[in-house]
Coordinates of C-alpha atoms and ligand atoms in Angstrom, one line a residue:
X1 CA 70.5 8.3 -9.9
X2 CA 67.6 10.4 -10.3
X3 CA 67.4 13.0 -13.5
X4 CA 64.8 15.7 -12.6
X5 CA 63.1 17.1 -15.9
X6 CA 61.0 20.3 -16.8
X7 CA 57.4 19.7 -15.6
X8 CA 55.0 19.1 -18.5
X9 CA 52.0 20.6 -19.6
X10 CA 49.8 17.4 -18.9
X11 CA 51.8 16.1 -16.0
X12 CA 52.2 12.3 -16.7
X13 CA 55.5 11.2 -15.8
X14 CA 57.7 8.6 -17.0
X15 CA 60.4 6.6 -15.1
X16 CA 63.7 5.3 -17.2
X17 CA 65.3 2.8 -15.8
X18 CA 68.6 1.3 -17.2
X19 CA 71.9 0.7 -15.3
X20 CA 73.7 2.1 -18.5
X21 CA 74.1 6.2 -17.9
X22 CA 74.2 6.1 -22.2
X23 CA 71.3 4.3 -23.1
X24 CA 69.6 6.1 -20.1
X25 CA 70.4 9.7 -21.7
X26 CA 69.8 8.6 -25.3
X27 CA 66.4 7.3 -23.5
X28 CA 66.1 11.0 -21.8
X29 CA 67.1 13.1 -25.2
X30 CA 64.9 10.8 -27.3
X31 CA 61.2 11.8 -25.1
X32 CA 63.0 15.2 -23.9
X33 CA 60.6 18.1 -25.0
X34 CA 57.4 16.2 -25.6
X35 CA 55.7 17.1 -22.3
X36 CA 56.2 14.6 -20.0
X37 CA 58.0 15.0 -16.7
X38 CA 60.8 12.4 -16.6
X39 CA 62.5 10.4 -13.9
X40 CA 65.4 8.5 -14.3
X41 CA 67.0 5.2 -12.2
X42 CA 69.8 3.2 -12.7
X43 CA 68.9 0.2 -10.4
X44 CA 66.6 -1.6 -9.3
X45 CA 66.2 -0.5 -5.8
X46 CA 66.2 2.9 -6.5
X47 CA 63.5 2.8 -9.3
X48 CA 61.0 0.7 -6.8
X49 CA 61.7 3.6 -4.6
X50 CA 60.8 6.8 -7.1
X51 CA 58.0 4.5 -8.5
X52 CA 56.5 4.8 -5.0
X53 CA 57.4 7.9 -4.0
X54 CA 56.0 9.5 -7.5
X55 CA 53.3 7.4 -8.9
X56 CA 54.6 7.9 -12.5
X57 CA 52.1 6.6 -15.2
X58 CA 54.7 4.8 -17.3
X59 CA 57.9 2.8 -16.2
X60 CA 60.4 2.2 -19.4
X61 CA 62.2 -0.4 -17.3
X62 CA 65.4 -2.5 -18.9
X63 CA 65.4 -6.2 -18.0
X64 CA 69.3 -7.0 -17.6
X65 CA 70.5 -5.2 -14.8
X66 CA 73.0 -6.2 -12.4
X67 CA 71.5 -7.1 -8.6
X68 CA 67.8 -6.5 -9.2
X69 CA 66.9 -7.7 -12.8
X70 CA 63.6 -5.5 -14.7
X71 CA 61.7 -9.2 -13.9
X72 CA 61.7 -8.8 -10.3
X73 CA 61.4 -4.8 -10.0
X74 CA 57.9 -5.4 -12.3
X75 CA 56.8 -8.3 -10.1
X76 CA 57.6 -6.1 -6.9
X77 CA 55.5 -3.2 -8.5
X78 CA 52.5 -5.2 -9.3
X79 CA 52.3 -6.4 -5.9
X80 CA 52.4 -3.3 -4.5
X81 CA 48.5 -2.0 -4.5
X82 CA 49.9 2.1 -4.7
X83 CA 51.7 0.8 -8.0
X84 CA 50.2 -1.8 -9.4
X85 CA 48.5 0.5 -11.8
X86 CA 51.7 1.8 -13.5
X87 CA 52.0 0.8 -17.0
X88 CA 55.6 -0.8 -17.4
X89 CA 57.4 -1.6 -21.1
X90 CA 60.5 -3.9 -20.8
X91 CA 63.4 -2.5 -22.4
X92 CA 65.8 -5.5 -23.9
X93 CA 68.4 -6.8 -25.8
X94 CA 66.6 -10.4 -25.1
X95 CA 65.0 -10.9 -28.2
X96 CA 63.7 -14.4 -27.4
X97 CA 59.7 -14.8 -27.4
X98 CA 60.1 -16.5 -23.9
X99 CA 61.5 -13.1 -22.5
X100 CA 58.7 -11.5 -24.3
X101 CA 56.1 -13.6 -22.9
X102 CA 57.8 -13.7 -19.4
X103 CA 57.5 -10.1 -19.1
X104 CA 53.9 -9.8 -20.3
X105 CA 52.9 -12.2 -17.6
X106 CA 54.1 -10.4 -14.8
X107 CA 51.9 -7.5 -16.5
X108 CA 53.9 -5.4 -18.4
X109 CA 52.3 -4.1 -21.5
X110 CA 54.6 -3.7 -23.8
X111 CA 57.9 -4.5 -24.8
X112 CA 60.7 -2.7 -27.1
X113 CA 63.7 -4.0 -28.1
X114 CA 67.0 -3.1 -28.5
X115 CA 68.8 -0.8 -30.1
X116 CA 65.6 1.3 -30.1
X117 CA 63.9 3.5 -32.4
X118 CA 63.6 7.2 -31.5
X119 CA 60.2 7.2 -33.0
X120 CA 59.0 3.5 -32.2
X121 CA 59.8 4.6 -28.6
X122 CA 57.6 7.5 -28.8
X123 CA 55.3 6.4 -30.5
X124 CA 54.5 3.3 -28.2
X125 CA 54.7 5.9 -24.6
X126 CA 52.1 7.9 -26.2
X127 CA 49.7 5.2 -26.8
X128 CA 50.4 3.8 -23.2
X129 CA 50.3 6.7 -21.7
X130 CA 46.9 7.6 -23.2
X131 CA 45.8 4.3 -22.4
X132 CA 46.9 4.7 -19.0
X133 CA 45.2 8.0 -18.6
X134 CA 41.8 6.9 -20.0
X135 CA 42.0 3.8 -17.4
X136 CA 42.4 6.0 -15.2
X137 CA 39.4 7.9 -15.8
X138 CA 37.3 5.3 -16.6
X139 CA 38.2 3.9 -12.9
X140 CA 37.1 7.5 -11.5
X141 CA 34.4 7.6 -13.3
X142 CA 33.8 4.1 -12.1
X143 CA 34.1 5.3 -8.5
X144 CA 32.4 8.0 -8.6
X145 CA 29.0 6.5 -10.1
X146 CA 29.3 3.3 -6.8
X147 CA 29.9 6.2 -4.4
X148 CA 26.2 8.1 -6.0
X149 CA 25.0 4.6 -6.5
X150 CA 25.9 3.7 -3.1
X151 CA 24.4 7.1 -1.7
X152 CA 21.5 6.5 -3.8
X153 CA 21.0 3.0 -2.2
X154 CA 21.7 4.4 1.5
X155 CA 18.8 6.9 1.0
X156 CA 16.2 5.0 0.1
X157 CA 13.8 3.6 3.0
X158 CA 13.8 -0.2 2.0
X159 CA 16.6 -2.6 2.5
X160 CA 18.3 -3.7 -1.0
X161 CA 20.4 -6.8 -1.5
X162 CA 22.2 -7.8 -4.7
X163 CA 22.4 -11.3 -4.8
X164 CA 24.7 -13.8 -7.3
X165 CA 23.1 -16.7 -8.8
X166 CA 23.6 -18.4 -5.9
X167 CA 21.7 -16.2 -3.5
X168 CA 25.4 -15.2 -2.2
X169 CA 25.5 -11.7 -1.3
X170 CA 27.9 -9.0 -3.6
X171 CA 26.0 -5.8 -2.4
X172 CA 23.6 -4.5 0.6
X173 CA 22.9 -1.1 1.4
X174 CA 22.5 1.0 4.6
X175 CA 19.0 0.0 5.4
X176 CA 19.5 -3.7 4.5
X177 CA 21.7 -3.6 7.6
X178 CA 19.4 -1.4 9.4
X179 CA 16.6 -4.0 9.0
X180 CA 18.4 -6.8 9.1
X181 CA 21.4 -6.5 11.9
X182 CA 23.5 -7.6 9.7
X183 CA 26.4 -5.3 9.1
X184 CA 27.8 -5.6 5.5
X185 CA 31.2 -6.6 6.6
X186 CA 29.9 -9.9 8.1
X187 CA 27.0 -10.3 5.5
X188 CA 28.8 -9.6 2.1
X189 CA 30.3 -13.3 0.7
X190 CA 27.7 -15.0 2.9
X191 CA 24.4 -16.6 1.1
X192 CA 21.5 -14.8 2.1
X193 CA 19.2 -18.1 2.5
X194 CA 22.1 -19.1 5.2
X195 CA 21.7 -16.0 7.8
X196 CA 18.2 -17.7 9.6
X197 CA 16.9 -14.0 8.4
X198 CA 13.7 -15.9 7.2
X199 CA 13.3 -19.0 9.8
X200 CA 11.9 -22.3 8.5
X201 CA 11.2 -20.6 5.5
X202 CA 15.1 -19.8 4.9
X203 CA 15.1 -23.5 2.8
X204 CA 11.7 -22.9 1.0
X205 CA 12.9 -19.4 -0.1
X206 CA 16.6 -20.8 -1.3
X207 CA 15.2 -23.7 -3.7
X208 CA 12.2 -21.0 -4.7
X209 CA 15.6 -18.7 -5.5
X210 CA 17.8 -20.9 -7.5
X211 CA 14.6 -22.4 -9.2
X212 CA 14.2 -18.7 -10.9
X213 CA 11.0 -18.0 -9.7
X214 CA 10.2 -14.4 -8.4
X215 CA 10.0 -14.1 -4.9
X216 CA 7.0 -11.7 -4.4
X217 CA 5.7 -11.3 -0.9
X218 CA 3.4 -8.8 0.5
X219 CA 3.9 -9.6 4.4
X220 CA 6.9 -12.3 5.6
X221 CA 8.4 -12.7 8.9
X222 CA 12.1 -12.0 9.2
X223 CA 14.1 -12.7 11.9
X224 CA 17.0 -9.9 12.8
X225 CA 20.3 -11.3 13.7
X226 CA 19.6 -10.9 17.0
X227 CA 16.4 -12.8 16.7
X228 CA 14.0 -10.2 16.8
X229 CA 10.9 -10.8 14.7
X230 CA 9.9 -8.0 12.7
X231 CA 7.2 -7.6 9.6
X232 CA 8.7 -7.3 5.7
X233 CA 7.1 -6.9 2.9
X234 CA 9.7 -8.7 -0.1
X235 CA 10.7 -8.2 -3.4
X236 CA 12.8 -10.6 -5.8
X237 CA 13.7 -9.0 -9.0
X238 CA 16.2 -10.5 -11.3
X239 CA 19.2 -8.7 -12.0
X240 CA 20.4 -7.9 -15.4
X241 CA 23.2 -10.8 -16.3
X242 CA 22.7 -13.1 -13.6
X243 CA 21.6 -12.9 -9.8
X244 CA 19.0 -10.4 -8.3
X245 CA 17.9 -7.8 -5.8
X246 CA 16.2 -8.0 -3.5
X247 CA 14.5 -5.3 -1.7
X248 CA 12.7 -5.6 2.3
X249 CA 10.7 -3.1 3.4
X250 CA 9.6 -2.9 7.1
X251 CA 6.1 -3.0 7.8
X252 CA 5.8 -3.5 11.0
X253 CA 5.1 -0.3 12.6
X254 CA 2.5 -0.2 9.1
X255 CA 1.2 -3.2 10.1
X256 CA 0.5 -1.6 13.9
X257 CA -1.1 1.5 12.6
X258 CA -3.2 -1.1 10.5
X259 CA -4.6 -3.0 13.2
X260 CA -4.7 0.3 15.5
X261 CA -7.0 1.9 12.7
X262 CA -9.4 -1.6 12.0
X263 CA -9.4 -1.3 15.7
X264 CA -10.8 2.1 15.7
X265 CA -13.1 1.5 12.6
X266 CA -14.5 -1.3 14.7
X267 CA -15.0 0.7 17.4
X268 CA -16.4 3.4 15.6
X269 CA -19.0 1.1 14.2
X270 CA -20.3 -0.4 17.0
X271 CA -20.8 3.2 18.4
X272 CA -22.9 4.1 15.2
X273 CA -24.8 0.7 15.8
X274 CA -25.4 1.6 19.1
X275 CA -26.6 4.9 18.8
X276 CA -28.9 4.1 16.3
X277 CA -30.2 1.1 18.3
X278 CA -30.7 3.9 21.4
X279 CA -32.5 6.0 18.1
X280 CA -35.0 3.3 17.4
X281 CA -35.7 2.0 21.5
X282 CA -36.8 5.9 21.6
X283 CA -39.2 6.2 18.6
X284 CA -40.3 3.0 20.2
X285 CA -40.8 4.5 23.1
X286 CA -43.0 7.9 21.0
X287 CA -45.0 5.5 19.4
X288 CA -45.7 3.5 22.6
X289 CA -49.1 5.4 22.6
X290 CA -50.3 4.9 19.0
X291 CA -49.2 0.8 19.3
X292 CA -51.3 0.8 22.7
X293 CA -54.2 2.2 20.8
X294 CA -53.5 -0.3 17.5
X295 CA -52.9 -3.4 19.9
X296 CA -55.9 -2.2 22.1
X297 CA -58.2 -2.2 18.9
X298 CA -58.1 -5.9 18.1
X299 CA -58.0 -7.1 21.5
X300 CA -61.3 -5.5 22.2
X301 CA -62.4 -7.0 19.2
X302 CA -60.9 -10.6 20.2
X303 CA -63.0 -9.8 23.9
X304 CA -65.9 -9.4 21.6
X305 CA -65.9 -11.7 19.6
X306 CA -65.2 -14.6 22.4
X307 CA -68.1 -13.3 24.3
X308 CA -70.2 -13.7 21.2
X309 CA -68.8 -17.5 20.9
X310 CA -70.1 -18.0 24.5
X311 CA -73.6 -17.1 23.7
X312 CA -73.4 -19.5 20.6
X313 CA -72.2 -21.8 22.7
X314 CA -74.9 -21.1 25.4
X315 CA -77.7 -21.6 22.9
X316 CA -79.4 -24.6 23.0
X317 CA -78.7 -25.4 19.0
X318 CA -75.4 -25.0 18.5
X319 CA -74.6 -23.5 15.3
X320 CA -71.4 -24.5 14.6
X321 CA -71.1 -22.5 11.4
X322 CA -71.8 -19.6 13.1
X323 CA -69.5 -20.6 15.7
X324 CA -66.6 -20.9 13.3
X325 CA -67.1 -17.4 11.8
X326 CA -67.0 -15.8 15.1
X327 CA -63.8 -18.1 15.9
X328 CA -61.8 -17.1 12.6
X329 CA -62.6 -13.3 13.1
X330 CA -61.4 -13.8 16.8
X331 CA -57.9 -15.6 15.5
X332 CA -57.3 -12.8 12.7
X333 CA -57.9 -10.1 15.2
X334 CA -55.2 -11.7 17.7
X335 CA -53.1 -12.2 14.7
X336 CA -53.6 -8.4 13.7
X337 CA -52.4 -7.6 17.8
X338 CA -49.3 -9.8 17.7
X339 CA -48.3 -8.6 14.2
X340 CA -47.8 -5.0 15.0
X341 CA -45.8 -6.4 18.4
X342 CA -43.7 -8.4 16.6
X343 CA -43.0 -5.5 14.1
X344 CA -42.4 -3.5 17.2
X345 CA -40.1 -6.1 18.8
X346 CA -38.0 -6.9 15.2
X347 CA -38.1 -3.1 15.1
X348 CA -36.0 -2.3 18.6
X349 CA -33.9 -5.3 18.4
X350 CA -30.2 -5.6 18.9
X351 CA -28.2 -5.4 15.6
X352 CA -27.9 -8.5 13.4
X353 CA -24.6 -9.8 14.1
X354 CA -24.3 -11.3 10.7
X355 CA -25.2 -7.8 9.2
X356 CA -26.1 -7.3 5.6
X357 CA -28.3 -9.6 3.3
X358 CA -30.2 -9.2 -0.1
X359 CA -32.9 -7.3 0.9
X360 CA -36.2 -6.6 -1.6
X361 CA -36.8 -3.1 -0.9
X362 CA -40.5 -3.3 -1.7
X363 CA -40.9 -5.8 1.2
X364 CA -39.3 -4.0 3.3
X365 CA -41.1 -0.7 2.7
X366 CA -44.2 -2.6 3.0
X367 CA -43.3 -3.7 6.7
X368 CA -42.1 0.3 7.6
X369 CA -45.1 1.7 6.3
X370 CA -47.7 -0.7 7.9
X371 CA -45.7 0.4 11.5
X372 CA -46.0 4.1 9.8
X373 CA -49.7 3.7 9.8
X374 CA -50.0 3.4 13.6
X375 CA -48.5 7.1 14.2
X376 CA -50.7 7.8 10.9
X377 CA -54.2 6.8 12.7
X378 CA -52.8 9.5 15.8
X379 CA -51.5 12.1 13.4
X380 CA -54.4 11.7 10.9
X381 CA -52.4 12.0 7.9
X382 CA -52.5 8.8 5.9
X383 CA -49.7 7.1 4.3
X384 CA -49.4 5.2 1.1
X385 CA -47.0 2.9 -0.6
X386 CA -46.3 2.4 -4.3
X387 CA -43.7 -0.7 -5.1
X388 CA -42.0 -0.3 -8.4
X389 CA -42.5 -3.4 -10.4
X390 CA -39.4 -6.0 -10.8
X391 CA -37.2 -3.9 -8.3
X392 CA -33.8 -5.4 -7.8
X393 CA -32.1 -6.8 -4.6
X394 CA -29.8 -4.2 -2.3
X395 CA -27.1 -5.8 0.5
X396 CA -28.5 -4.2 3.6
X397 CA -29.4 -4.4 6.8
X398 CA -32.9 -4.8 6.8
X399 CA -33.9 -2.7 10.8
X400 CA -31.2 -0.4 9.9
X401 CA -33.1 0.6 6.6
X402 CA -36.3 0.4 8.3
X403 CA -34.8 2.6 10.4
X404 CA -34.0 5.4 8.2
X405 CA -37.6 4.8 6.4
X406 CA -39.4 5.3 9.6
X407 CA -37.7 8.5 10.6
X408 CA -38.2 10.2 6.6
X409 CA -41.7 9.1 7.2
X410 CA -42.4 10.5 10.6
X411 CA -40.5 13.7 10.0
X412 CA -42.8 14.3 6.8
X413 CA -46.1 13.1 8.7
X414 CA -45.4 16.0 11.4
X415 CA -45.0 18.3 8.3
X416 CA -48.0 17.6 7.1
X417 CA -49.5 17.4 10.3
X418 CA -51.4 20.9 9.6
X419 CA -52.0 20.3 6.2
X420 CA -55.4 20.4 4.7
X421 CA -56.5 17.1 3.9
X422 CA -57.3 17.8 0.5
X423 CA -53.4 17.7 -0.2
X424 CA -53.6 13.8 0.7
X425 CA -51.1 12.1 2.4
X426 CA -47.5 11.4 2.3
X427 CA -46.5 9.0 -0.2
X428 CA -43.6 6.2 -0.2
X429 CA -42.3 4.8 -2.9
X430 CA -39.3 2.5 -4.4
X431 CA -37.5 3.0 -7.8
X432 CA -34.5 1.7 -9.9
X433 CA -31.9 4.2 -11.3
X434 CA -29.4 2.7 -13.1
X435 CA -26.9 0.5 -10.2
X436 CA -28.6 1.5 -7.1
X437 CA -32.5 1.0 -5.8
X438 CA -33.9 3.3 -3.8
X439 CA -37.0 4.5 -2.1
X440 CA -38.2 8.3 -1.6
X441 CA -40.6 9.7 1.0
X442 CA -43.0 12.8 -0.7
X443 CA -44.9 15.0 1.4
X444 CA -46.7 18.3 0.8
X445 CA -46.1 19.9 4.6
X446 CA -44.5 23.3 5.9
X447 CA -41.0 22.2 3.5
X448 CA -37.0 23.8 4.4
X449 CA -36.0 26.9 5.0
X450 CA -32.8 27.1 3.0
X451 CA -30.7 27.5 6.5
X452 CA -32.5 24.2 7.5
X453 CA -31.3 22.6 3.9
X454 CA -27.8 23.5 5.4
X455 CA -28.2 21.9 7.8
X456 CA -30.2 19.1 7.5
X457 CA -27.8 16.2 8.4
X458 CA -26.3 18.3 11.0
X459 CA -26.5 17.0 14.1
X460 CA -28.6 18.5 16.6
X461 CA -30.2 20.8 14.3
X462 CA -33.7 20.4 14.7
X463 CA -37.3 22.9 14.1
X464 CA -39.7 20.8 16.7
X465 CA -40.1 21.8 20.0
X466 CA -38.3 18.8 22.0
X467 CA -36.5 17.7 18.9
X468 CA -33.3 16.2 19.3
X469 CA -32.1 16.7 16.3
X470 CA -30.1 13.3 15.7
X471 CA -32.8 11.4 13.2
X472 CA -31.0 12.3 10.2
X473 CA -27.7 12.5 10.5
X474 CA -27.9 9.4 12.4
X475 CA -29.9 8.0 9.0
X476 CA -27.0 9.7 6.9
X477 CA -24.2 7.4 8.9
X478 CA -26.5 4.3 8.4
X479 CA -26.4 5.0 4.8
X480 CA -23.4 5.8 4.1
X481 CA -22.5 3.0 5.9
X482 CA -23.9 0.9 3.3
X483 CA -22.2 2.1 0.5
X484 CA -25.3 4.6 -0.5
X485 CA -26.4 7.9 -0.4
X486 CA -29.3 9.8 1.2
X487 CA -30.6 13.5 0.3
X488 CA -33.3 15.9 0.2
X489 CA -34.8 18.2 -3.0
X490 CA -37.7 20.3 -2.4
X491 CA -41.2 19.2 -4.2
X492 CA -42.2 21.0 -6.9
X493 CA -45.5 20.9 -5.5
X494 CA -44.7 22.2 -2.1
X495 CA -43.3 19.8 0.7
X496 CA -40.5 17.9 0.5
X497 CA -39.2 14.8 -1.3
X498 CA -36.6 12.9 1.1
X499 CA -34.7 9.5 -0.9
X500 CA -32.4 7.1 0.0
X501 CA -30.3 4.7 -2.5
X502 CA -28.1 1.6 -2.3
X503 CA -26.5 -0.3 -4.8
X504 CA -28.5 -2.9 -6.2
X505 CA -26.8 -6.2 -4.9
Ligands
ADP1 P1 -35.9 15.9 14.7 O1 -37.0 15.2 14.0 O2 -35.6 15.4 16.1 O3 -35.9 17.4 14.6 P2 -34.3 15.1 12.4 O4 -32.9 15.0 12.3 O5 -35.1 13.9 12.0 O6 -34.6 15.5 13.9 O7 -34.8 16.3 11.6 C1 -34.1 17.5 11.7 C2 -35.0 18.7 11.1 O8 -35.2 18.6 9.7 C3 -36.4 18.7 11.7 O9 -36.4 19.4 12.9 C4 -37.1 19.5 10.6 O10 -36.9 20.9 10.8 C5 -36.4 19.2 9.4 N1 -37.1 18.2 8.6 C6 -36.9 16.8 8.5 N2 -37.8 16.3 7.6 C7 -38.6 17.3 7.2 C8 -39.7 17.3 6.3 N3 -40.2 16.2 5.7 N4 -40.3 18.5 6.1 C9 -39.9 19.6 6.7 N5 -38.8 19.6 7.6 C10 -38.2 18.5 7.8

């Protein structure tokens, strides 16, 4: 029998189930006109069938009935996954605690006995009913923050795991099976240190996990399920109450791009190296004629000298102190020739493979502006050096910096190469300003145009006639290559002032 009632304002409806039509009205009249939407059975059978069929919140279900009892009707209900949720009070003449106590184990949650109480009955649907509606919103609540959770998790880029204490996994997200091959369905239950994800390292990783400590990794090899090795970087954070997540991210197409760009870089370098090696074979190559003259000088003299030595020899007294004198000028003056070859040769060499050391600036300047001085002679502008005292160490390449030294110091002896002499020479020297040493290269010649400031480190911008145009910007890469910084000002005095600074080492 089924009793179809007004619908109510909220909606909730309440099945009543006795197999006496009195107590089943009496049940009706008593929660008539309080809102809810009743339904009514007077078997077993029948109230399993509305309970499906309608989804009521609340069953008042009597316990004696003949064929199906309320025992086996609740028990069929909870077993049921579409009703399992319905809140069921036993109606009952059983007054015995075991009756009680059976019913609340099969998960009713209430009882009432009988004869009832108008009010008492009332009074006990409401609270189960509220109870069953805030359950019920609690558990939509509930769904609805997984699903956004869920959704959250699916959008992200790296892979994320939740893990038990055990290292089983409860939770992955869209990307973890992305990464990993592993669809959740065959992962979830499964302990993560068990799929050969991580290879030999699967054991390592499982004892590092249950021993607590983080798991932290910035590269680790992980093997897909299909075997495929790919490049993670790993995270293990512990998760509030027990277990953790952890979170994969896949570098390997990072890791590609890396190698790709080092690749590059390298390449790039060797190309600067190269071009300034081809820079320094061809001021080699413009100073060929001033070394000729400065190599030709002491060999005439070493010619001289040894033909002097063979008339001390051809004397019939041989003065051997004489002889010795001759001898030592002849040895410094072959020592003077193979010095400025040997600067010439160190000065054109390939690149040091082992690259940068501690170099003392003033030494080095000292070297640069002795090979200076043989243009200097041609050109007729002298050139002079003043070391700073107690001048720290820089890391550098000692022939690049020579390098860039030569060039300022060229450029500024063909600026000055129409200047009076009365405005003296151009002068070199090295400082300290705070973290970085440096040397700067004065002259008092023709000085930049402010289109030529511009364009100074420009390549191919050039005033001479034949000028390439590549000296300084080919300087500016050898500094900047060493961490420091090159630039011009204009001198007060007229000319220019060209500098260059490392950090000290
Ligand atoms: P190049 O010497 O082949 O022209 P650089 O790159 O060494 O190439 O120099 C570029 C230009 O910068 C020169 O042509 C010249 O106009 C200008 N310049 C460089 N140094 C000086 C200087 N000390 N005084 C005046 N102009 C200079």
């Amino acid at each position: 029998m089924e009793v179809p009632v007004a619908d109510s304002a909220n909606g909730e409806q309440i099945l009543l189930v006795d197999d006496n039509p009195t107590n089943l009205q009496v049940l009706y009249k008593t929660l008539d006109g309080t809102g809810y939407t009743l339904l009514a059975a007077k078997d077993g059978e029948t109230a399993l069938s509305i309970a499906r069929k309608a989804r009521p919140s609340l069953i008042l279900l009597d316990i004696m009935m003949p064929g199906m009892d309320g025992f086996e009707v609740c028990k069929r209900l909870k077993a049921d996954d579409s009703t399992a949720h319905i809140a069921i009070i036993f109606l009952s003449a059983l007054t015995d605690t075991e009756a009680k106590v059976h019913g609340f184990s099969l998960g009713a949650v209430d009882y009432i006995s009988k004869p009832f109480q108008a009010d008492e009955v009332l009074a006990r649907v409401r609270t189960h009913i509220k109870i069953h509606r805030l359950e019920r919103e609690l558990s939509r609540r509930n769904d609805e923050l997984e699903d956004e959770n869920q959704k959250i998790l699916n959008s992200v880029s790296e892979g994320i795991f939740g893990l038990d204490a055990a290292g089983v996994i409860t939770s992955m997200n869209a990307q973890a099976e992305y990464i990993t091959g592993w669809s959740a369905a065959d992962a979830l239950g499964e302990s993560l240190f068990g799929l050969s994800l991580f290879g030999d390292q699967d054991k390592a990783l499982a004892q590092r996990y249950r021993d607590g400590d983080s798991i932290d990794s910035v590269q680790q090899r992980l093997f897909s399920r299909s075997g495929e090795p790919l490049m993670v970087a790993m995270y293990c954070a512990p998760r509030q109450g027990s277990g953790a997540v952890l979170v994969l991210r896949d570098i390997t197409e990072w890791l590609a791009n890396q190698r790709a760009l080092e690749m590059a870089r390298e390449e790039l370098e060797s190309q600067r190296q190269h071009l300034a090696h081809m820079e320094r074979l061809s001021t080699g190559g413009e100073m060929a004629a001033g070394i000729a003259h400065e190599v030709n000088q002491p060999l005439t003299a070493v010619s001289n000298y040894a033909r002097v030595a063979q008339v001390i020899l051809d004397n019939e007294q041989l003065d051997r102190e004489q002889l010795t004198e001759v001898l030592d000028k002849l040895v410094s003056q072959a020592r003077r020739a193979s010095q400025v070859i040997e600067r010439l040769r160190t000065y054109i060499r390939k690149p040091d493979a082992d690259g940068n050391k501690p170099i003392d600036l003033n030494v080095t300047m000292e070297g640069v502006v002795v090979l200076a001085e043989v243009d200097a002679r041609i050109n007729r502008v002298d050139v002079s050096f003043e070391p700073a005292p107690d001048l720290p160490a820089v890391c550098a390449d000692e022939v690049q910096i020579q390098q860039v030294a030569l060039n300022l110091i060229r450029n500024a002896m063909e600026a000055m190469s129409d200047a009076p002499a009365s405005l003296g020479g151009v002068r070199v020297k090295t400082y300290q300003n705070n973290d970085v040493a440096g040397f700067c290269v004065i002259d008092r010649g023709c000085g930049l145009s402010e289109d030529m400031e511009d364009e100074l480190f420009t390549p191919f911008s050039s005033t001479k006639e034949g000028g390439m145009g590549v000296g300084l910007s080919i300087c500016q890469s050898i500094v900047q290559a060493h961490g420091g910084d090159i630039g011009y000002r204009p001198n007060p005095e007229g000319g220019a002032i060209f500098y260059c600074e490392l950090p000290i080492h």
